[in-house]
Coordinates of C-alpha atoms and ligand atoms in Angstrom, one line a residue:
A27 CA -55.4 1.1 29.2
P28 CA -56.9 3.6 31.8
S29 CA -59.5 6.0 30.6
E30 CA -57.5 8.9 32.1
N31 CA -54.0 9.3 32.2
V32 CA -53.0 10.5 35.6
N33 CA -49.4 11.4 36.5
A34 CA -47.5 11.5 39.5
P35 CA -43.7 12.2 40.3
G36 CA -41.6 9.4 38.5
L37 CA -44.8 8.1 36.9
N38 CA -45.2 10.7 34.2
F39 CA -45.3 8.8 31.1
S40 CA -48.4 7.9 29.0
S41 CA -49.6 4.2 30.2
I42 CA -48.8 1.4 27.8
T43 CA -51.9 -0.3 26.4
P44 CA -52.1 -3.9 27.0
N45 CA -50.9 -6.0 23.9
K46 CA -49.8 -9.5 22.4
A47 CA -46.8 -7.9 20.5
D48 CA -43.6 -10.0 19.8
A49 CA -41.8 -6.8 20.9
V50 CA -41.0 -4.9 23.9
T51 CA -43.3 -2.0 24.0
V52 CA -42.4 1.4 25.7
P53 CA -43.9 4.6 26.3
E54 CA -44.1 7.4 23.6
G55 CA -40.8 9.6 23.9
Y56 CA -39.0 6.5 25.1
E57 CA -36.1 4.6 23.3
Q58 CA -34.9 0.8 24.0
A59 CA -32.0 -1.3 22.9
V60 CA -30.9 -4.7 23.8
V61 CA -27.8 -4.9 26.4
I62 CA -27.1 -8.6 26.0
R63 CA -28.4 -11.5 24.7
W64 CA -28.4 -15.3 25.4
G65 CA -25.1 -16.4 23.9
D66 CA -23.4 -13.1 23.6
P67 CA -19.5 -13.1 24.4
V68 CA -19.1 -12.5 28.2
L69 CA -15.6 -13.5 28.9
P70 CA -12.7 -11.9 26.8
G71 CA -11.8 -14.5 23.8
A72 CA -15.5 -15.9 24.1
P73 CA -16.6 -17.0 20.8
Q74 CA -19.9 -15.3 19.0
F75 CA -23.1 -17.6 19.3
D76 CA -23.8 -20.3 16.8
F77 CA -27.2 -21.4 17.3
D78 CA -27.0 -24.6 15.5
N79 CA -23.5 -25.5 16.8
Q80 CA -23.6 -24.7 20.4
T81 CA -20.9 -26.2 22.8
P82 CA -20.5 -26.3 26.6
E83 CA -17.2 -24.6 26.2
A84 CA -18.8 -21.6 24.5
Q85 CA -21.6 -21.4 26.7
A86 CA -19.4 -21.3 29.7
Q87 CA -18.0 -17.9 28.3
Q88 CA -21.1 -16.6 26.9
F89 CA -24.1 -15.0 28.6
G90 CA -26.7 -17.8 30.0
F91 CA -30.1 -18.7 29.3
N92 CA -33.4 -17.4 30.9
N93 CA -31.9 -14.3 32.7
D94 CA -34.1 -13.5 35.7
F95 CA -32.7 -11.0 38.4
T96 CA -30.6 -8.0 37.2
D97 CA -28.9 -5.1 38.8
L98 CA -26.1 -2.5 38.3
I99 CA -23.1 -2.1 40.7
P100 CA -21.5 1.1 39.8
V101 CA -17.6 0.7 39.1
D102 CA -15.5 3.4 41.1
G103 CA -13.6 5.7 39.0
K104 CA -15.6 5.0 35.7
P105 CA -18.7 7.0 34.9
D106 CA -21.9 5.4 33.8
T107 CA -19.9 2.0 33.8
F108 CA -21.3 -1.0 35.8
L109 CA -20.7 -4.7 36.8
M110 CA -24.0 -5.7 35.6
V111 CA -24.9 -9.1 37.6
C112 CA -27.7 -11.3 36.2
N113 CA -28.7 -14.7 37.3
Q114 CA -29.8 -17.3 34.5
E115 CA -32.6 -19.4 36.0
Y116 CA -33.4 -22.6 34.0
T117 CA -33.1 -23.9 30.6
T118 CA -35.6 -25.2 28.2
G119 CA -33.9 -27.8 25.8
V120 CA -37.0 -27.9 23.5
H121 CA -36.2 -23.9 22.6
M122 CA -32.6 -24.2 22.8
F123 CA -31.9 -27.1 20.2
K124 CA -33.5 -28.0 16.9
G125 CA -34.3 -31.7 16.8
Y126 CA -34.6 -31.8 20.6
K127 CA -35.9 -35.0 22.0
E128 CA -38.0 -34.6 25.2
G129 CA -36.8 -36.7 27.9
D130 CA -33.9 -37.7 25.9
P131 CA -31.4 -35.4 25.4
T132 CA -27.9 -35.8 24.2
E133 CA -24.9 -35.3 26.5
N134 CA -23.8 -31.9 24.7
Q135 CA -27.3 -30.5 25.0
V136 CA -27.3 -31.4 28.7
R137 CA -23.9 -29.9 29.1
V138 CA -24.7 -26.8 27.2
E139 CA -27.7 -26.7 29.6
M140 CA -25.5 -26.9 32.5
A141 CA -23.3 -24.0 31.2
A142 CA -26.3 -21.9 30.5
H143 CA -27.5 -21.8 34.3
G144 CA -26.0 -19.7 37.1
I145 CA -24.9 -16.4 37.6
T146 CA -23.1 -13.6 35.0
V147 CA -21.0 -10.7 35.9
V148 CA -20.3 -8.3 33.0
E149 CA -19.3 -5.0 32.7
V150 CA -21.5 -2.7 30.8
K151 CA -20.7 1.0 29.6
G152 CA -23.0 3.9 29.1
E153 CA -23.2 6.3 26.1
P154 CA -23.2 10.0 26.4
G155 CA -27.0 11.3 25.7
S156 CA -28.7 7.9 26.0
G157 CA -29.5 5.1 28.6
K158 CA -28.0 2.6 26.1
L159 CA -25.4 -0.2 27.9
T160 CA -22.8 -2.1 25.7
P161 CA -21.0 -5.0 27.2
V162 CA -17.3 -4.7 27.8
L163 CA -15.2 -7.7 28.0
G164 CA -13.5 -6.5 31.2
E165 CA -11.3 -7.9 33.9
Y166 CA -14.3 -8.5 36.4
N167 CA -16.6 -10.6 34.0
R168 CA -17.5 -13.9 35.4
R169 CA -19.6 -17.1 34.6
I170 CA -20.8 -18.9 37.4
T171 CA -22.4 -22.4 36.2
A172 CA -23.7 -25.5 37.3
S173 CA -20.3 -26.9 37.8
T174 CA -18.6 -24.1 39.4
E175 CA -17.4 -24.4 43.2
F176 CA -19.4 -23.1 46.0
E177 CA -18.7 -23.1 49.7
L178 CA -21.5 -24.5 51.8
R179 CA -21.6 -22.6 55.2
G180 CA -23.8 -22.5 58.3
P181 CA -25.6 -25.5 60.3
A182 CA -26.5 -27.4 57.2
A183 CA -22.5 -27.6 56.0
G184 CA -20.5 -30.9 56.7
T185 CA -23.6 -32.8 58.1
F186 CA -24.6 -36.3 57.0
F187 CA -27.3 -35.2 54.6
T188 CA -25.0 -32.7 52.8
R189 CA -21.9 -35.0 52.4
T190 CA -21.7 -36.8 49.1
A191 CA -19.3 -39.4 47.6
A192 CA -17.6 -36.6 45.5
D193 CA -17.5 -34.4 48.6
P194 CA -17.1 -36.0 51.8
T195 CA -16.5 -32.8 53.7
G196 CA -20.0 -31.5 52.8
T197 CA -19.1 -28.1 52.2
R198 CA -17.8 -28.1 48.7
V199 CA -20.8 -27.9 46.3
L200 CA -20.6 -27.6 42.5
G201 CA -22.7 -25.1 41.1
T202 CA -25.9 -23.2 41.5
I203 CA -29.1 -23.9 39.5
A204 CA -32.7 -22.5 39.3
N205 CA -31.7 -18.9 40.6
C206 CA -34.7 -16.9 40.9
S207 CA -34.7 -13.2 41.9
G208 CA -31.9 -11.6 44.1
G209 CA -30.4 -8.3 45.3
I210 CA -27.5 -6.7 46.1
T211 CA -26.0 -6.6 49.6
P212 CA -25.0 -3.0 50.9
W213 CA -21.4 -4.4 51.0
G214 CA -21.5 -4.8 47.2
T215 CA -22.1 -8.7 46.8
M216 CA -25.0 -10.0 44.8
I217 CA -27.3 -12.7 46.6
S218 CA -29.6 -14.8 44.9
G219 CA -32.0 -17.6 45.5
E220 CA -32.1 -21.3 44.6
E221 CA -35.8 -22.1 43.7
N222 CA -37.1 -25.1 41.5
Y223 CA -34.0 -27.1 41.8
T224 CA -35.8 -30.4 42.8
N225 CA -36.5 -30.3 38.8
Y226 CA -33.1 -31.4 38.1
F227 CA -32.7 -34.4 40.5
S228 CA -34.3 -37.7 39.2
G229 CA -33.9 -41.4 39.4
A230 CA -35.9 -42.3 42.5
E231 CA -39.1 -41.8 43.7
T232 CA -38.9 -42.9 47.2
P233 CA -35.9 -41.9 49.3
P234 CA -33.3 -44.5 50.3
L235 CA -33.5 -43.6 54.0
D236 CA -36.4 -43.1 56.2
G237 CA -34.9 -39.9 57.5
L238 CA -35.4 -38.5 54.2
K239 CA -39.1 -39.2 54.0
E240 CA -40.7 -36.2 55.4
G241 CA -38.3 -34.0 53.7
W242 CA -38.7 -35.4 50.3
K243 CA -42.5 -35.1 50.5
R244 CA -42.4 -31.8 51.9
Y245 CA -40.1 -30.2 49.1
G246 CA -41.3 -32.6 46.2
V247 CA -38.1 -34.3 45.5
G248 CA -38.3 -37.5 43.1
K249 CA -41.5 -36.0 41.6
D250 CA -40.1 -35.0 38.3
E251 CA -42.4 -32.4 37.6
D252 CA -40.2 -30.8 35.0
A253 CA -37.0 -33.2 34.7
H254 CA -34.0 -32.0 33.0
H255 CA -32.6 -35.6 32.8
W256 CA -29.0 -34.4 33.6
M257 CA -28.9 -37.9 35.6
K258 CA -28.2 -39.4 32.2
Y259 CA -24.8 -37.7 32.2
E260 CA -23.8 -36.9 35.7
D261 CA -24.3 -39.4 38.6
R262 CA -25.1 -36.6 41.4
F263 CA -28.2 -35.9 39.8
D264 CA -29.3 -39.2 40.1
L265 CA -31.2 -39.5 43.4
S266 CA -30.9 -43.3 43.6
K267 CA -27.2 -43.1 43.1
E268 CA -26.3 -39.8 45.2
P269 CA -29.2 -38.8 47.7
N270 CA -27.7 -36.1 49.2
E271 CA -26.6 -33.9 46.3
V272 CA -30.1 -32.2 46.1
N273 CA -29.7 -31.0 49.9
R274 CA -27.0 -28.9 48.7
F275 CA -29.4 -26.8 46.8
G276 CA -32.1 -24.6 48.0
Y277 CA -30.0 -21.7 49.8
L278 CA -29.5 -17.9 49.4
V279 CA -26.1 -17.9 47.5
E280 CA -23.8 -14.9 47.4
V281 CA -21.2 -14.0 45.0
N282 CA -18.6 -11.1 45.2
P283 CA -18.6 -9.6 41.6
H284 CA -15.3 -7.5 42.7
D285 CA -13.1 -10.4 42.8
P286 CA -13.7 -12.8 39.7
K287 CA -11.7 -15.6 41.5
S288 CA -13.6 -15.6 44.8
T289 CA -15.4 -18.7 45.9
P290 CA -19.1 -17.9 45.9
I291 CA -21.1 -19.2 49.0
K292 CA -24.4 -21.0 50.1
H293 CA -25.3 -19.5 53.3
S294 CA -27.6 -22.4 55.2
A295 CA -28.2 -20.1 58.4
L296 CA -30.9 -18.6 56.3
G297 CA -32.3 -22.2 55.9
R298 CA -33.3 -24.1 53.0
M299 CA -36.3 -23.9 50.6
K300 CA -37.5 -23.0 47.1
R301 CA -36.1 -19.6 47.4
E302 CA -36.9 -16.4 45.6
G303 CA -33.9 -14.5 46.1
G304 CA -33.5 -12.1 49.2
N305 CA -33.3 -8.4 49.8
I306 CA -31.5 -6.6 52.8
Y307 CA -32.4 -3.7 54.8
V308 CA -30.0 -2.0 57.3
T309 CA -31.5 -0.5 60.3
P310 CA -30.3 3.2 61.4
T311 CA -28.2 1.2 64.2
G312 CA -26.6 -1.0 61.4
E313 CA -28.4 -4.3 62.0
V314 CA -28.7 -6.3 58.7
V315 CA -32.0 -7.9 58.3
T316 CA -32.4 -10.1 55.2
Y317 CA -36.2 -11.0 53.6
C318 CA -36.9 -14.0 51.9
G319 CA -39.9 -15.6 50.3
D320 CA -40.3 -19.6 49.4
D321 CA -42.0 -19.5 46.0
S322 CA -44.3 -22.2 46.1
K323 CA -48.2 -22.5 47.0
F324 CA -48.7 -22.4 50.6
E325 CA -45.3 -21.6 51.6
Y326 CA -43.8 -19.0 54.1
I327 CA -42.1 -15.8 54.3
Y328 CA -38.9 -15.4 56.2
K329 CA -36.4 -13.1 57.6
F330 CA -32.9 -13.4 59.1
V331 CA -31.6 -10.8 61.5
S332 CA -27.7 -10.7 61.5
S333 CA -25.9 -10.5 64.8
R334 CA -22.7 -9.3 62.7
K335 CA -22.5 -5.5 61.5
I336 CA -21.2 -4.2 58.1
Q337 CA -17.4 -3.4 57.9
P338 CA -16.7 -0.1 55.4
G339 CA -14.9 -0.9 52.3
K340 CA -14.6 -3.2 49.5
G341 CA -11.1 -4.4 50.4
A342 CA -10.3 -8.0 50.8
A343 CA -10.6 -7.9 54.6
A344 CA -13.9 -6.0 54.7
M345 CA -15.4 -8.2 52.3
E346 CA -14.1 -11.5 53.8
S347 CA -15.6 -10.1 57.2
N348 CA -18.9 -8.8 55.4
M349 CA -19.4 -12.2 53.7
R350 CA -19.9 -13.6 57.1
I351 CA -22.9 -11.6 58.1
L352 CA -25.4 -13.8 56.5
D353 CA -23.8 -16.7 58.6
E354 CA -24.5 -15.1 62.0
G355 CA -28.0 -14.5 63.4
T356 CA -31.4 -15.8 63.8
L357 CA -34.2 -16.9 61.1
Y358 CA -37.6 -16.2 61.8
V359 CA -41.0 -17.3 59.7
A360 CA -43.9 -15.0 59.5
K361 CA -47.5 -15.6 61.1
F362 CA -50.2 -13.2 59.9
E363 CA -53.3 -12.2 61.9
G364 CA -56.5 -10.5 60.6
Q365 CA -60.1 -10.2 60.5
K366 CA -62.1 -13.1 58.9
V367 CA -62.6 -12.6 55.1
E368 CA -65.5 -13.4 52.7
N369 CA -64.0 -14.8 49.4
G370 CA -63.6 -11.7 46.7
K371 CA -65.3 -9.1 49.3
V372 CA -62.9 -6.4 49.9
P373 CA -63.4 -4.8 53.5
E374 CA -64.0 -1.1 53.7
G375 CA -60.6 0.3 53.7
G376 CA -58.8 -2.8 52.5
Y377 CA -57.3 -5.8 53.8
K378 CA -55.0 -5.2 57.1
G379 CA -53.8 -7.0 60.3
T380 CA -50.9 -7.7 62.4
G381 CA -48.4 -10.6 62.7
T382 CA -45.6 -12.0 64.4
W383 CA -42.0 -13.6 63.6
I384 CA -41.4 -17.0 65.4
P385 CA -37.6 -17.9 65.5
L386 CA -36.6 -20.9 64.2
L387 CA -32.7 -21.0 64.3
T388 CA -30.0 -19.0 65.8
T389 CA -26.3 -19.5 64.2
K390 CA -23.5 -17.9 66.3
A391 CA -20.2 -16.6 65.0
D392 CA -18.3 -19.7 66.2
G393 CA -20.5 -22.2 63.8
S394 CA -22.8 -23.6 66.8
A395 CA -26.4 -23.3 66.1
Q396 CA -29.6 -23.6 68.3
S397 CA -32.9 -24.7 67.2
H398 CA -36.0 -22.8 68.4
V399 CA -38.2 -25.7 67.3
D400 CA -39.3 -28.5 69.6
G401 CA -38.3 -31.9 68.4
M402 CA -35.8 -30.6 65.7
A403 CA -32.1 -30.4 65.7
A404 CA -30.5 -27.1 64.5
E405 CA -29.0 -28.8 61.5
N406 CA -32.5 -30.2 60.6
V407 CA -34.0 -26.7 60.7
A408 CA -31.4 -25.4 58.3
L409 CA -32.0 -28.4 55.8
W410 CA -35.9 -28.9 56.2
T411 CA -36.9 -25.3 57.1
R412 CA -40.4 -25.9 55.6
V413 CA -41.0 -28.6 58.0
A414 CA -39.8 -26.0 60.9
G415 CA -42.4 -23.6 59.7
D416 CA -45.2 -26.2 59.7
K417 CA -44.4 -27.3 63.3
V418 CA -44.5 -23.5 64.5
G419 CA -47.8 -22.8 62.5
A420 CA -46.3 -20.1 60.3
T421 CA -48.9 -18.7 57.8
K422 CA -49.1 -20.5 54.5
M423 CA -48.9 -17.7 51.6
D424 CA -50.2 -17.4 48.0
R425 CA -46.6 -18.1 46.3
P426 CA -44.2 -15.3 48.0
E427 CA -41.9 -14.2 45.2
D428 CA -39.8 -11.1 45.5
I429 CA -39.7 -9.4 49.0
E430 CA -37.8 -6.2 49.3
P431 CA -37.7 -3.1 51.8
N432 CA -38.3 0.3 50.3
P433 CA -35.1 2.4 50.9
K434 CA -37.4 5.7 51.5
T435 CA -39.7 4.1 54.2
G436 CA -38.2 0.9 55.3
K437 CA -41.5 -0.8 54.4
I438 CA -41.2 -4.1 53.1
Y439 CA -43.2 -5.2 49.9
C440 CA -43.7 -8.8 49.0
A441 CA -45.0 -10.0 45.6
L442 CA -47.6 -13.0 46.3
T443 CA -47.8 -14.0 42.6
N444 CA -51.1 -16.5 42.7
N445 CA -52.2 -19.6 44.0
S446 CA -54.8 -21.8 42.0
D447 CA -55.0 -24.2 45.0
R448 CA -56.1 -21.8 47.5
G449 CA -59.5 -22.8 49.2
V450 CA -59.8 -25.7 46.9
K451 CA -56.7 -28.0 47.9
E452 CA -57.4 -30.8 50.3
G453 CA -55.0 -30.7 53.5
Q454 CA -54.2 -27.0 52.8
P455 CA -56.0 -23.9 54.6
G456 CA -58.6 -21.9 52.9
I457 CA -58.6 -18.2 52.7
D458 CA -57.4 -15.6 55.2
T459 CA -57.0 -12.2 55.3
P460 CA -53.4 -11.9 53.7
N461 CA -54.6 -14.5 51.1
P462 CA -58.4 -13.7 50.6
R463 CA -59.3 -15.3 47.1
V464 CA -60.2 -18.8 46.3
K465 CA -58.3 -20.2 43.3
N466 CA -56.4 -17.1 43.4
K467 CA -55.5 -16.5 39.7
S468 CA -53.9 -12.8 39.9
G469 CA -52.1 -12.5 42.9
Q470 CA -51.8 -9.5 45.6
L471 CA -49.0 -7.1 46.8
L472 CA -48.3 -7.3 50.5
E473 CA -47.2 -4.2 52.4
I474 CA -45.4 -5.1 55.9
T475 CA -44.4 -2.4 58.4
D476 CA -41.9 -4.1 60.5
E477 CA -39.8 -3.6 63.4
H478 CA -36.8 -5.2 61.5
T479 CA -35.0 -6.6 64.5
G480 CA -38.3 -7.1 66.3
T481 CA -40.9 -9.8 66.3
T482 CA -44.1 -8.1 65.5
F483 CA -45.3 -6.2 62.3
S484 CA -48.5 -4.8 60.9
W485 CA -49.7 -5.4 57.1
D486 CA -51.9 -4.5 54.5
L487 CA -52.6 -5.6 51.0
L488 CA -51.7 -2.6 48.9
L489 CA -52.8 -4.2 45.5
V490 CA -55.6 -7.2 45.0
C491 CA -54.4 -7.6 41.7
G492 CA -56.9 -8.5 38.5
D493 CA -59.5 -6.8 36.4
P494 CA -60.0 -3.2 38.1
A495 CA -63.7 -3.5 37.1
A496 CA -64.2 -6.8 39.2
A497 CA -65.4 -6.4 42.8
D498 CA -62.6 -8.5 44.0
T499 CA -59.8 -6.3 43.2
Y500 CA -58.3 -3.3 45.2
Y501 CA -55.9 -0.8 44.0
G502 CA -54.5 0.9 47.3
G503 CA -57.9 2.9 47.5
F504 CA -57.3 4.7 44.2
D505 CA -60.1 5.1 41.5
K506 CA -59.9 1.8 39.8
S507 CA -61.3 3.3 36.6
K508 CA -58.0 5.3 36.1
V509 CA -55.2 2.4 36.8
S510 CA -53.5 0.1 34.3
R511 CA -54.7 -3.6 35.1
I512 CA -52.1 -5.8 36.4
S513 CA -51.9 -9.4 37.4
C514 CA -49.3 -12.0 38.8
P515 CA -46.9 -9.5 40.5
D516 CA -43.4 -11.4 40.6
N517 CA -40.3 -9.0 40.9
V518 CA -40.5 -5.7 42.8
T519 CA -37.9 -2.5 42.9
F520 CA -38.1 1.0 43.6
D521 CA -37.3 4.4 42.1
S522 CA -35.8 7.5 43.7
H523 CA -39.3 8.8 44.3
G524 CA -39.9 5.9 46.5
N525 CA -42.6 4.4 44.2
L526 CA -43.0 0.6 43.6
W527 CA -42.3 -0.8 40.0
I528 CA -43.4 -4.6 39.8
S529 CA -42.8 -7.0 36.8
T530 CA -45.2 -9.8 36.0
D531 CA -45.0 -13.5 35.2
G532 CA -48.4 -15.0 34.0
T533 CA -50.5 -12.0 32.9
N534 CA -52.1 -14.2 30.0
D535 CA -53.7 -16.6 32.6
T536 CA -55.8 -13.6 33.6
F537 CA -55.9 -11.6 30.5
D538 CA -55.1 -12.2 26.9
S539 CA -52.2 -10.0 27.0
N540 CA -48.4 -10.0 27.6
D541 CA -46.7 -9.7 31.1
G542 CA -45.0 -6.2 31.7
L543 CA -43.6 -3.7 34.1
F544 CA -45.8 -1.4 36.4
G545 CA -45.3 1.7 38.5
V546 CA -47.2 1.9 41.6
V547 CA -47.5 5.2 44.0
L548 CA -47.2 4.2 47.6
E549 CA -47.5 7.4 49.6
G550 CA -49.9 10.5 49.6
K551 CA -53.1 11.0 47.8
D552 CA -52.3 8.9 44.8
R553 CA -51.4 5.9 46.5
G554 CA -52.4 2.7 44.7
L555 CA -52.1 4.6 41.1
T556 CA -50.9 1.8 39.0
K557 CA -49.4 2.8 35.4
Q558 CA -48.1 0.0 33.1
F559 CA -44.6 1.1 31.6
L560 CA -43.7 -1.6 29.1
T561 CA -44.6 -4.9 27.8
V562 CA -42.6 -8.0 26.8
P563 CA -42.8 -10.0 23.9
F564 CA -45.1 -12.8 23.5
G565 CA -44.5 -15.9 25.7
A566 CA -42.1 -14.0 27.8
E567 CA -42.1 -12.9 31.6
T568 CA -40.7 -9.7 33.0
C569 CA -37.5 -10.0 35.2
G570 CA -35.1 -7.8 36.6
P571 CA -36.3 -4.9 36.9
V572 CA -34.0 -1.9 37.6
V573 CA -35.4 1.7 37.7
R574 CA -32.8 4.6 37.8
D575 CA -33.4 8.1 36.9
N576 CA -31.7 7.6 33.7
R577 CA -32.9 4.2 32.6
V578 CA -35.1 1.2 33.2
L579 CA -33.5 -2.3 32.7
V580 CA -35.6 -5.5 32.2
A581 CA -34.6 -8.9 31.7
V582 CA -36.9 -10.5 29.0
Q583 CA -37.1 -14.2 30.4
H584 CA -38.3 -17.1 28.0
P585 CA -39.5 -15.2 25.0
G586 CA -41.6 -17.6 22.8
E587 CA -42.3 -20.0 25.5
T588 CA -45.5 -21.0 24.7
D589 CA -47.4 -24.3 24.0
D590 CA -46.2 -26.1 21.3
A591 CA -43.4 -23.8 20.4
T592 CA -40.0 -25.5 19.7
A593 CA -36.7 -24.4 18.1
D594 CA -37.9 -25.9 14.9
K595 CA -41.1 -23.9 15.3
P596 CA -40.7 -20.7 17.2
S597 CA -43.3 -18.6 18.3
S598 CA -41.4 -15.5 18.7
H599 CA -38.4 -13.9 17.0
W600 CA -37.5 -11.4 19.6
P601 CA -35.0 -9.7 19.8
D602 CA -33.6 -10.1 16.3
G603 CA -36.6 -10.5 14.1
G604 CA -37.0 -12.3 10.7
S605 CA -37.0 -15.9 11.2
S606 CA -34.5 -15.8 14.0
Q607 CA -34.5 -17.9 17.2
P608 CA -36.1 -16.1 20.5
R609 CA -33.1 -15.2 22.7
P610 CA -33.5 -14.1 26.5
S611 CA -32.1 -10.6 26.8
V612 CA -31.6 -7.8 29.3
V613 CA -33.1 -4.5 27.6
A614 CA -32.4 -0.9 28.6
V615 CA -35.1 1.6 28.2
W616 CA -34.6 5.6 28.1
K617 CA -36.2 8.6 27.8
K618 CA -35.0 10.5 24.6
S619 CA -34.6 13.7 26.6
G620 CA -34.5 13.9 30.5
T621 CA -35.5 11.5 33.3
I622 CA -37.4 8.6 33.4
G623 CA -41.2 9.6 34.5
A624 CA -40.1 13.1 34.9
Ligands
LIG6 FE1 -38.6 -18.2 39.5 FE2 -40.6 -17.8 41.6 O1 -39.9 -17.4 40.2
LIG7 CA1 -39.8 -14.9 40.1
LIG8 CA1 -36.2 -6.9 43.3
LIG9 CA1 -42.8 -16.4 38.6

């Protein structure tokens, strides 16, 4: 913990001491309660969770596994009541089932896993005098799984590479998987990114068509890094039987939580990558700009400037129009410039530079599309966006995770979580100003001052994370002896004061302690002051997060996911304690009296 406890508006709490507790640890004077756990009923009539007798039918009505992004959408006319949206990123059979055989799952296990993926909408209700939230089995509740029908739109839809035996139209896709991070749109929908979906497709190491060679290599298709073996029971996950199914994942998805019967959308006008969500900024003149990261080592940062404006209201007509905003506009990729850097030597005043947005693809209202990349057709830019980024010389970043505009200032913040291959991997670039460290273990936090609809920007590194005592770290120019240490930033959000909040994934690769949630001052004399607000249990990563004046929410993802831990030998018993199985859960934290950080 920092030697002195420095306070700032919104961050007036005693910083948490790093720890390895099998618990959510919150500052003194704060309380916490689980909102919902993996397996808790979501749909009216859903059965209670039964760890030893799980079924796909039950799981499809219950809260999914490994919650990642979460947020609260207020319900009109009901005080302190929200539609909580949450994505369920991935499953690990070995932690979900006793006696699980790695590489040889049963059909029941695979179908439970498929039902445990996707997106959940669940009504939650507050309690007077506390920040506690309780699920309500309400009419808007919904589970979207790996089997729910989506509409694929944009230049990739209906093309040769998105048509399958089961869907010759190339526009009706079953399910969303590997959803990571996300955002709420100003028109009241949820957007989410399909990230590491290639792990779900196996059965062939070389593509059956020459036209797929470059794409497979660039996206790691067929490499089977973390196979789920779903192909045993559904042919569409077998690359040798259905090589095009995998091309129907990797998009920004959009769900209308106000209509539980609506068909969710995959928007290919924003390209295809291993996408870490997306977040929207609306300019004072009403232009909608969406920022996205592609979270793999040496991947790119993108933005999409829509040509369609927002219609007011949440009625069917307005929603139909607004859910086309992400179908029309221009996709850009970022190229960064800055001074030459020496590994680990922080320049006086920190790292900074300029950059340009390079156009890749424009999609028009009538569905026609134009490529801005020499030698690539529009549909190929939408499908193999990484290849397009390579061709235009975009800057390869240290794993761009969540990227989000600060609603107070319009500045854009992107977590570059880490990159152990930086400066050492053959065929990849060495260090540069925005990615200044060899074998980057601890990551950095990028701040972009963007023209939004324009093509130039300036940038700096707000944080170069890791041990504050080490010469290679930088905390916004703040006195490093007075900050909480932070490593591996992943998700970001903002409080009502304009402070940045960061949740982490991978702290224990840098320090011998658990992940957590941190507040960072952005503006004024205390810029760079970093304070740890909570820690999550052993083996977990901190997701969500939501920071409101009266409560904080974090999604505790994969508690107990440690080397050698299995359901037969769990390493965590959070949240239920005793000898219970660990269960990924969303947790609310609030101050006993008064406002968060006041
Ligand atoms: Fe699923 Fe990029 O974290
Ligand atoms: Ca993430
Ligand atoms: Ca966020
Ligand atoms: Ca991560």
